[in-house]
Short mmCIF file of C-alpha atoms (C1' of nucleotides) in Angstrom, two decimals:
data_model
loop_
_atom_site.label_atom_id
_atom_site.label_comp_id
_atom_site.label_asym_id
_atom_site.label_seq_id
_atom_site.Cartn_x
_atom_site.Cartn_y
_atom_site.Cartn_z
CA MET O 3 140.72 156.87 95.26
CA ILE O 4 139.51 157.38 98.73
CA THR O 5 141.36 159.65 101.40
CA ASP O 6 138.25 160.58 103.52
CA PRO O 7 135.06 157.41 103.71
CA ARG O 8 133.66 159.78 106.10
CA ALA O 9 133.20 162.82 104.02
CA LEU O 10 131.04 160.77 101.90
CA ARG O 11 128.87 159.73 104.41
CA PRO O 12 125.37 161.60 103.99
CA ALA O 13 125.16 162.23 108.01
CA PHE O 14 128.71 163.90 108.04
CA VAL O 15 128.47 167.79 109.07
CA PRO O 16 130.75 169.67 107.27
CA ARG O 17 132.46 172.63 109.82
CA ASP O 18 131.10 174.40 106.70
CA LEU O 19 127.46 174.88 106.15
CA HIS O 20 127.17 176.33 102.24
CA HIS O 21 123.59 177.72 100.86
CA ARG O 22 122.00 178.03 103.92
CA GLU O 23 123.15 180.73 105.45
CA GLY O 24 119.77 182.24 105.61
CA ALA O 25 118.26 179.32 107.71
CA ILE O 26 120.95 178.84 110.39
CA GLU O 27 120.65 182.47 110.68
CA THR O 28 117.31 181.62 110.97
CA LEU O 29 117.41 178.96 113.20
CA SER O 30 119.91 180.72 115.42
CA THR O 31 118.27 184.24 116.42
CA ALA O 32 115.53 181.08 117.39
CA LEU O 33 117.93 179.50 119.55
CA GLU O 34 119.65 182.05 120.57
CA PRO O 35 118.34 183.01 124.19
CA ILE O 36 119.60 180.06 125.26
CA SER O 37 123.61 181.84 125.31
CA ARG O 38 122.03 184.45 128.41
CA GLY O 39 120.20 181.03 130.56
CA ARG O 40 116.89 181.37 128.86
CA PRO O 41 114.53 179.04 126.89
CA GLY O 42 114.67 179.85 123.33
CA ASP O 43 111.69 179.42 120.88
CA HIS O 44 110.20 176.35 118.81
CA VAL O 45 111.43 176.03 116.10
CA LEU O 46 109.69 173.61 113.29
CA VAL O 47 111.40 172.98 110.47
CA THR O 48 110.22 171.35 107.44
CA GLY O 49 111.41 169.88 103.67
CA PRO O 50 111.62 167.35 100.69
CA SER O 51 114.11 164.82 102.51
CA GLY O 52 117.66 165.62 101.93
CA SER O 53 117.34 169.66 101.92
CA GLY O 54 119.54 169.42 104.70
CA LYS O 55 116.84 169.44 107.70
CA THR O 56 119.38 167.74 109.69
CA THR O 57 122.24 168.55 108.82
CA LEU O 58 121.15 172.38 109.22
CA ALA O 59 120.18 171.35 113.29
CA LYS O 60 123.07 169.69 113.73
CA TYR O 61 125.28 172.57 112.69
CA THR O 62 123.54 174.94 114.22
CA LEU O 63 123.03 173.49 117.73
CA GLY O 64 127.20 172.15 117.76
CA ARG O 65 127.77 176.48 117.00
CA LEU O 66 124.87 177.08 119.52
CA SER O 67 126.89 174.97 122.16
CA GLU O 68 129.90 176.65 121.54
CA SER O 69 129.78 180.14 121.71
CA ALA O 70 126.70 178.74 125.20
CA ALA O 71 129.05 175.78 126.58
CA SER O 72 126.67 175.37 129.30
CA ALA O 73 123.39 174.50 126.87
CA ARG O 74 123.04 171.29 126.28
CA TRP O 75 121.45 169.57 123.58
CA GLY O 76 120.30 165.87 122.30
CA TYR O 77 118.91 164.87 119.38
CA VAL O 78 117.04 162.10 118.28
CA ASP O 79 115.90 159.78 114.55
CA CYS O 80 112.93 158.44 115.37
CA TRP O 81 113.13 155.66 112.22
CA SER O 82 115.52 154.68 115.00
CA ASP O 83 113.48 155.73 117.58
CA SER O 84 109.83 156.94 117.82
CA THR O 85 108.04 155.31 121.08
CA GLN O 86 107.66 157.44 123.73
CA THR O 87 110.97 156.09 126.09
CA GLY O 88 113.41 155.39 123.28
CA VAL O 89 113.00 158.85 122.23
CA LEU O 90 113.35 160.06 125.83
CA HIS O 91 115.52 158.00 126.80
CA ARG O 92 118.54 159.37 124.36
CA LEU O 93 117.78 162.73 124.27
CA ALA O 94 118.27 161.86 128.54
CA ARG O 95 122.25 160.54 127.94
CA ASP O 96 122.79 163.00 124.92
CA THR O 97 122.62 166.23 127.22
CA GLY O 98 123.97 164.04 130.08
CA VAL O 99 120.23 165.12 132.58
CA GLY O 100 119.84 161.40 133.08
CA MET O 101 122.66 158.82 131.93
CA ASP O 102 121.48 156.39 135.33
CA LEU O 103 118.05 155.93 134.26
CA ARG O 104 117.69 152.14 132.87
CA ARG O 105 115.94 152.83 128.85
CA GLU O 106 113.29 149.88 130.49
CA GLY O 107 111.65 150.34 133.24
CA THR O 108 111.92 154.16 133.75
CA PRO O 109 108.42 156.25 134.34
CA ALA O 110 108.07 158.70 130.99
CA ASP O 111 107.38 161.47 133.91
CA ARG O 112 110.78 160.92 135.37
CA TYR O 113 113.22 161.71 132.22
CA ILE O 114 110.13 165.25 132.18
CA GLU O 115 111.45 165.58 136.25
CA ARG O 116 114.93 165.72 135.16
CA PHE O 117 115.25 168.06 131.93
CA ARG O 118 112.36 170.56 134.83
CA ARG O 119 114.77 170.26 136.94
CA CYS O 120 117.79 170.71 134.65
CA ASP O 121 119.74 173.80 135.26
CA GLU O 122 121.21 174.25 132.10
CA GLN O 123 118.59 175.53 129.13
CA VAL O 124 118.39 172.55 126.86
CA VAL O 125 117.88 172.05 123.34
CA ALA O 126 115.03 169.14 121.99
CA VAL O 127 115.85 168.28 118.31
CA ILE O 128 113.66 165.86 116.97
CA ASP O 129 114.12 164.00 113.53
CA GLU O 130 111.88 163.45 111.72
CA GLY O 131 108.60 163.75 113.85
CA ASP O 132 106.17 162.62 111.95
CA LEU O 133 107.03 159.56 112.88
CA LEU O 134 107.03 159.28 115.88
CA ASP O 135 103.74 157.26 117.32
CA ASP O 136 102.60 158.95 119.63
CA ASP O 137 102.23 162.68 120.32
CA ARG O 138 101.24 163.66 122.71
CA LEU O 139 105.56 163.35 124.29
CA LEU O 140 105.73 166.46 121.49
CA GLN O 141 102.88 168.42 122.77
CA THR O 142 104.48 167.70 127.25
CA LEU O 143 107.81 168.20 125.28
CA TYR O 144 106.87 171.75 124.41
CA GLY O 145 105.44 172.71 127.69
CA THR O 146 108.66 171.58 129.79
CA PRO O 147 110.40 174.53 131.00
CA GLY O 148 114.03 174.59 130.31
CA VAL O 149 113.64 172.33 126.86
CA THR O 150 113.47 174.06 123.60
CA LEU O 151 112.08 171.69 120.50
CA VAL O 152 113.96 171.46 116.93
CA THR O 153 111.71 169.19 115.47
CA ILE O 154 112.24 168.26 112.08
CA THR O 155 109.22 166.76 109.84
CA ILE O 156 108.76 166.00 105.99
CA ASN O 157 105.44 167.03 105.34
CA GLU O 158 104.82 170.57 106.70
CA ASP O 159 101.06 170.27 107.67
CA TYR O 160 101.82 167.03 109.94
CA LEU O 161 103.03 168.23 112.84
CA LEU O 162 100.54 172.02 112.68
CA THR O 163 97.23 170.50 112.70
CA ASP O 164 97.25 168.56 116.18
CA ILE O 165 99.29 170.62 117.75
CA ASP O 166 98.94 173.69 117.47
CA SER O 167 95.33 173.06 118.10
CA ARG O 168 96.02 171.63 121.26
CA VAL O 169 98.20 173.35 123.17
CA ALA O 170 98.54 176.68 121.50
CA SER O 171 97.80 178.96 124.73
CA ARG O 172 101.68 176.71 126.41
CA LEU O 173 103.66 177.94 122.87
CA ARG O 174 104.62 180.52 124.05
CA GLY O 175 105.76 180.43 120.02
CA THR O 176 106.85 177.90 117.02
CA SER O 177 108.49 179.29 114.77
CA ARG O 178 108.43 178.08 111.07
CA LEU O 179 111.87 177.05 109.33
CA ARG O 180 110.73 175.90 105.37
CA LEU O 181 113.48 174.87 103.18
CA THR O 182 113.56 174.14 99.51
CA PRO O 183 115.34 171.00 97.46
CA TYR O 184 118.72 172.34 96.60
CA SER O 185 118.77 174.15 93.11
CA HIS O 186 121.34 171.65 90.78
CA ALA O 187 124.79 174.91 91.21
CA GLU O 188 124.14 173.69 94.76
CA LEU O 189 123.84 170.67 94.22
CA VAL O 190 126.78 170.51 91.94
CA ASP O 191 129.08 172.82 94.71
CA ILE O 192 128.22 170.68 97.25
CA ILE O 193 129.31 167.29 95.53
CA ALA O 194 132.66 168.54 94.51
CA SER O 195 133.38 169.90 97.66
CA ARG O 196 132.46 165.71 99.56
CA ALA O 197 135.10 164.92 96.39
CA ASP O 198 137.20 167.34 97.65
CA HIS O 199 137.60 166.60 101.39
CA GLY O 200 136.39 163.02 100.54
CA LEU O 201 138.32 161.69 97.23
CA ARG O 202 142.08 162.21 95.91
CA GLU O 203 142.20 164.95 93.58
CA ASP O 204 140.81 164.91 90.14
CA THR O 205 139.17 162.06 90.78
CA ILE O 206 135.73 163.29 89.49
CA THR O 207 134.81 164.63 86.30
CA ASP O 208 133.05 167.74 85.54
CA ASP O 209 130.49 166.38 83.73
CA ALA O 210 129.88 163.64 86.13
CA VAL O 211 129.32 166.03 89.28
CA ALA O 212 126.61 167.65 86.97
CA LYS O 213 125.11 164.24 86.37
CA ILE O 214 125.12 163.28 90.10
CA ALA O 215 123.49 166.50 90.59
CA ASP O 216 121.25 165.40 87.89
CA ILE O 217 119.84 161.92 88.73
CA ALA O 218 119.52 163.24 92.51
CA ALA O 219 116.95 166.08 91.68
CA GLY O 220 117.93 168.53 94.77
CA ASP O 221 118.43 165.57 97.27
CA ALA O 222 121.65 165.95 98.73
CA ARG O 223 121.59 162.48 100.62
CA HIS O 224 120.93 160.96 97.77
CA ALA O 225 123.70 162.99 95.70
CA ILE O 226 126.64 161.58 98.94
CA GLY O 227 124.91 159.16 98.56
CA LEU O 228 125.79 157.74 95.28
CA LEU O 229 128.72 159.84 94.84
CA ARG O 230 129.80 157.32 97.54
CA ARG O 231 128.97 154.31 96.42
CA VAL O 232 130.26 155.40 92.65
CA ALA O 233 132.92 155.69 94.30
CA THR O 234 132.95 152.26 96.22
CA ARG O 235 132.95 151.49 92.90
CA ALA O 236 135.34 152.87 91.08
CA THR O 237 138.39 151.43 93.06
CA GLY O 238 136.69 148.30 92.86
CA THR O 239 137.17 147.35 90.32
CA GLY O 240 140.79 149.47 89.97
CA ARG O 241 139.30 152.56 88.42
CA ASP O 242 141.13 155.91 89.23
CA GLN O 243 138.40 158.17 87.76
CA ILE O 244 135.15 158.55 88.22
CA ASP O 245 132.66 159.70 84.58
CA ARG O 246 129.49 159.06 83.50
CA GLY O 247 129.05 155.84 82.35
CA LEU O 248 130.61 153.95 85.61
CA ILE O 249 127.18 156.44 87.69
CA ASP O 250 125.09 155.30 84.85
CA THR O 251 126.31 151.44 86.51
CA VAL O 252 125.57 151.96 89.78
CA VAL O 253 122.11 153.69 90.43
CA ASP O 254 120.85 150.79 87.68
CA GLU O 255 122.29 148.31 90.14
CA GLY O 256 121.48 150.46 92.83
CA LYS O 257 118.07 150.48 92.91
CA PRO O 258 116.92 146.90 93.98
CA ALA O 259 118.87 146.41 96.39
CA ARG O 260 117.94 149.92 98.41
CA ARG O 261 114.10 148.78 98.47
CA GLU O 262 115.10 146.02 99.89
CA ARG O 263 116.97 146.71 103.06
CA ASN O 264 114.54 148.68 103.96
CA LEU O 265 112.41 146.20 103.29
CA GLU O 266 114.47 143.55 105.43
CA SER O 267 113.50 145.37 108.62
CA LEU O 268 110.14 144.91 108.45
CA GLY O 269 108.24 142.63 110.78
CA THR O 270 106.13 139.49 109.78
CA HIS O 271 103.35 141.36 109.83
CA LEU O 272 103.97 144.59 108.50
CA ARG O 273 106.29 142.48 105.99
CA LEU O 274 103.11 139.99 104.44
CA LEU O 275 101.04 143.29 104.08
CA TYR O 276 103.66 145.16 102.35
CA ASP O 277 104.16 141.86 99.91
CA ILE O 278 100.73 141.52 99.17
CA VAL O 279 100.20 145.09 98.16
CA ALA O 280 102.88 144.34 95.90
CA GLU O 281 102.01 141.61 94.02
CA GLY O 282 99.13 143.31 93.30
CA GLY O 283 101.13 146.26 92.21
CA GLY O 284 97.87 148.02 94.55
CA VAL O 285 94.34 146.37 96.45
CA SER O 286 90.99 147.21 97.94
CA ALA O 287 90.76 147.99 101.17
CA SER O 288 88.25 144.09 101.78
CA THR O 289 90.73 142.02 99.35
CA LEU O 290 93.47 143.12 101.87
CA HIS O 291 92.34 142.21 105.45
CA ALA O 292 91.06 139.25 103.24
CA ARG O 293 93.73 138.18 101.77
CA TYR O 294 96.38 138.20 105.05
CA GLU O 295 93.83 136.24 107.38
CA GLN O 296 94.57 133.92 104.28
CA ARG O 297 97.63 134.14 104.73
CA ALA O 298 99.07 134.86 107.82
CA ALA O 299 99.85 131.70 110.68
CA ASP O 300 99.27 133.96 112.97
CA PRO O 301 96.88 136.70 111.93
CA ARG O 302 96.17 140.56 113.94
CA SER O 303 93.48 141.54 114.42
CA GLU O 304 91.62 144.37 111.01
CA ARG O 305 92.70 147.43 113.04
CA GLN O 306 96.11 145.96 114.44
CA CYS O 307 96.07 145.29 110.40
CA ARG O 308 95.63 149.18 110.26
CA ARG O 309 97.35 150.66 112.61
CA TYR O 310 100.32 148.63 110.51
CA LEU O 311 99.68 150.34 106.93
CA ASP O 312 99.72 153.30 108.36
CA ARG O 313 103.25 152.39 109.77
CA LEU O 314 103.61 151.81 105.85
CA GLU O 315 102.20 154.63 104.48
CA LYS O 316 104.70 156.87 107.39
CA TYR O 317 107.89 155.01 106.28
CA GLY O 318 107.01 156.14 103.06
CA LEU O 319 106.70 152.49 101.51
CA LEU O 320 102.79 152.18 100.28
CA THR O 321 100.54 155.28 99.83
CA VAL O 322 97.01 155.38 100.32
CA SER O 323 94.18 156.49 98.90
CA GLY O 324 90.58 157.33 99.20
CA ARG O 325 88.98 157.67 102.50
CA THR O 326 85.99 155.04 102.98
CA SER O 327 84.81 152.29 100.48
CA ASP O 328 86.97 153.62 97.61
CA ARG O 329 90.13 153.08 99.99
CA TYR O 330 93.16 151.60 98.11
CA TYR O 331 96.79 150.78 98.62
CA GLU O 332 99.54 150.80 96.29
CA LEU O 333 103.08 151.42 96.00
CA PRO O 334 104.71 154.49 95.82
"C1'" DG D 18 66.46 161.73 101.74
"C1'" DT D 19 67.15 156.95 104.85
"C1'" DT D 20 69.52 152.69 105.18
"C1'" DC D 21 72.68 149.99 105.37
"C1'" DC D 22 77.30 148.36 104.64
"C1'" DA D 23 82.71 149.80 104.21
"C1'" DC D 24 86.35 151.36 106.84
"C1'" DA D 25 89.03 154.55 109.40
"C1'" DG D 26 90.30 156.42 113.29
"C1'" DG D 27 89.51 157.05 118.64
"C1'" DA D 28 89.57 155.42 122.99
"C1'" DA D 29 89.89 151.97 126.53
"C1'" DA D 30 91.00 147.42 128.15
"C1'" DA D 31 93.43 142.88 128.03
"C1'" DT D 32 98.17 140.70 127.12
"C1'" DA D 33 102.98 140.15 126.81
"C1'" DT D 34 108.20 141.40 126.84
"C1'" DG D 35 111.60 143.13 130.17
"C1'" DG D 36 114.63 143.69 133.14
"C1'" DA D 37 114.81 144.25 137.98
"C1'" DG D 38 115.17 142.07 142.74
"C1'" DG D 39 113.86 138.87 146.15
"C1'" DC J 18 112.77 130.78 138.90
"C1'" DC J 19 108.73 134.02 140.62
"C1'" DT J 20 107.05 138.96 140.59
"C1'" DC J 21 106.61 143.69 140.21
"C1'" DC J 22 106.75 147.20 137.15
"C1'" DA J 23 106.88 150.24 133.84
"C1'" DT J 24 105.76 149.92 129.17
"C1'" DA J 25 105.21 148.24 124.41
"C1'" DT J 26 100.89 145.47 121.59
"C1'" DT J 27 97.25 143.29 120.09
"C1'" DT J 28 92.38 143.63 121.01
"C1'" DT J 29 87.51 144.74 121.78
"C1'" DC J 30 84.27 148.23 121.20
"C1'" DC J 31 83.22 151.66 119.42
"C1'" DT J 32 82.07 156.68 116.90
"C1'" DG J 33 82.46 159.06 112.57
"C1'" DT J 34 81.79 158.76 107.63
"C1'" DG J 35 80.94 158.65 102.33
"C1'" DG J 36 78.94 156.28 99.12
"C1'" DA J 37 75.77 152.91 97.24
"C1'" DA J 38 71.24 150.60 97.48
"C1'" DC J 39 66.00 151.32 99.06
#
DNA sequence: GTTCCACAGGAAAATATGGAGG
DNA sequence: CCTCCATATTTTCCTGTGGAAC
């Protein structure tokens, strides 16, 4: 049934990007000076998950490097590389500016120096920028000549408050590009297009496409992931047709599995804290810390726990309410 | 209104990590 | 195997804030 598995992956960048023409235009305009060897405007791209931020950036940069052969660009997903060195190393490799630099033991300055000296314009795409554990890196990059930043975040306010006030004077200009969730009709179109590319003809009913779009609620990543799982499932069970019923089955099975997988990658302490919160459905700060101390084999300090909890919140694994004594942690 | 408490989160100092070079 | 280097992680110390008790 599946003819091209790549087309069913959320990370796939299609040859033509539909329904984002305005955004492509805006981003291209901001980066336009680069094709003339001058720095572009920094851009902050925001929008809810699955609204096409990453795809938009990759697509536009791909087009840019076709027209401006000398431009170099790098892409980092802060979910996988969130430390200063991690980000710089990946950027240096992607752009070919620092292939020879080791990941460990290279001072951040040396990377910056390379970018500064590079004759060509460099575009750095920082995806999931709000997961970055140290925002000084962004400030440094903002201030590095020859580097144009395209920062992608879900949360609109996050970077603006911090960065704007502190390095406002050094910023030439930061354009903002705000993506809204896909409409139902757009999502239907996107799913159908992926199905066209990735599946044999006539294997999915219009009805089923609409249902996937409904479930995904504007989130294209979710929609495409679901399409892939459904298609895989259909293949596995020997069906040649995807209908609404099959989608129900897959959705029911998929839910717990997905969260589990996210949790797998958590370290001992993060995991323990998460478990404690999950057990009671929610806890206050004091009980959380008390239980943690009691159950951890090698407990970290309270301060460190707060840092862990910050991270869990950033990852979207738990939510925090209340500022001080009414602080309360619970599952989203 | 003042004081006390619980907690958040910043800064700096201390410690752990992991590759390179002796 | 040991030490150095640069970074990453954790601890220690500290300030600030909101709410409750006084």
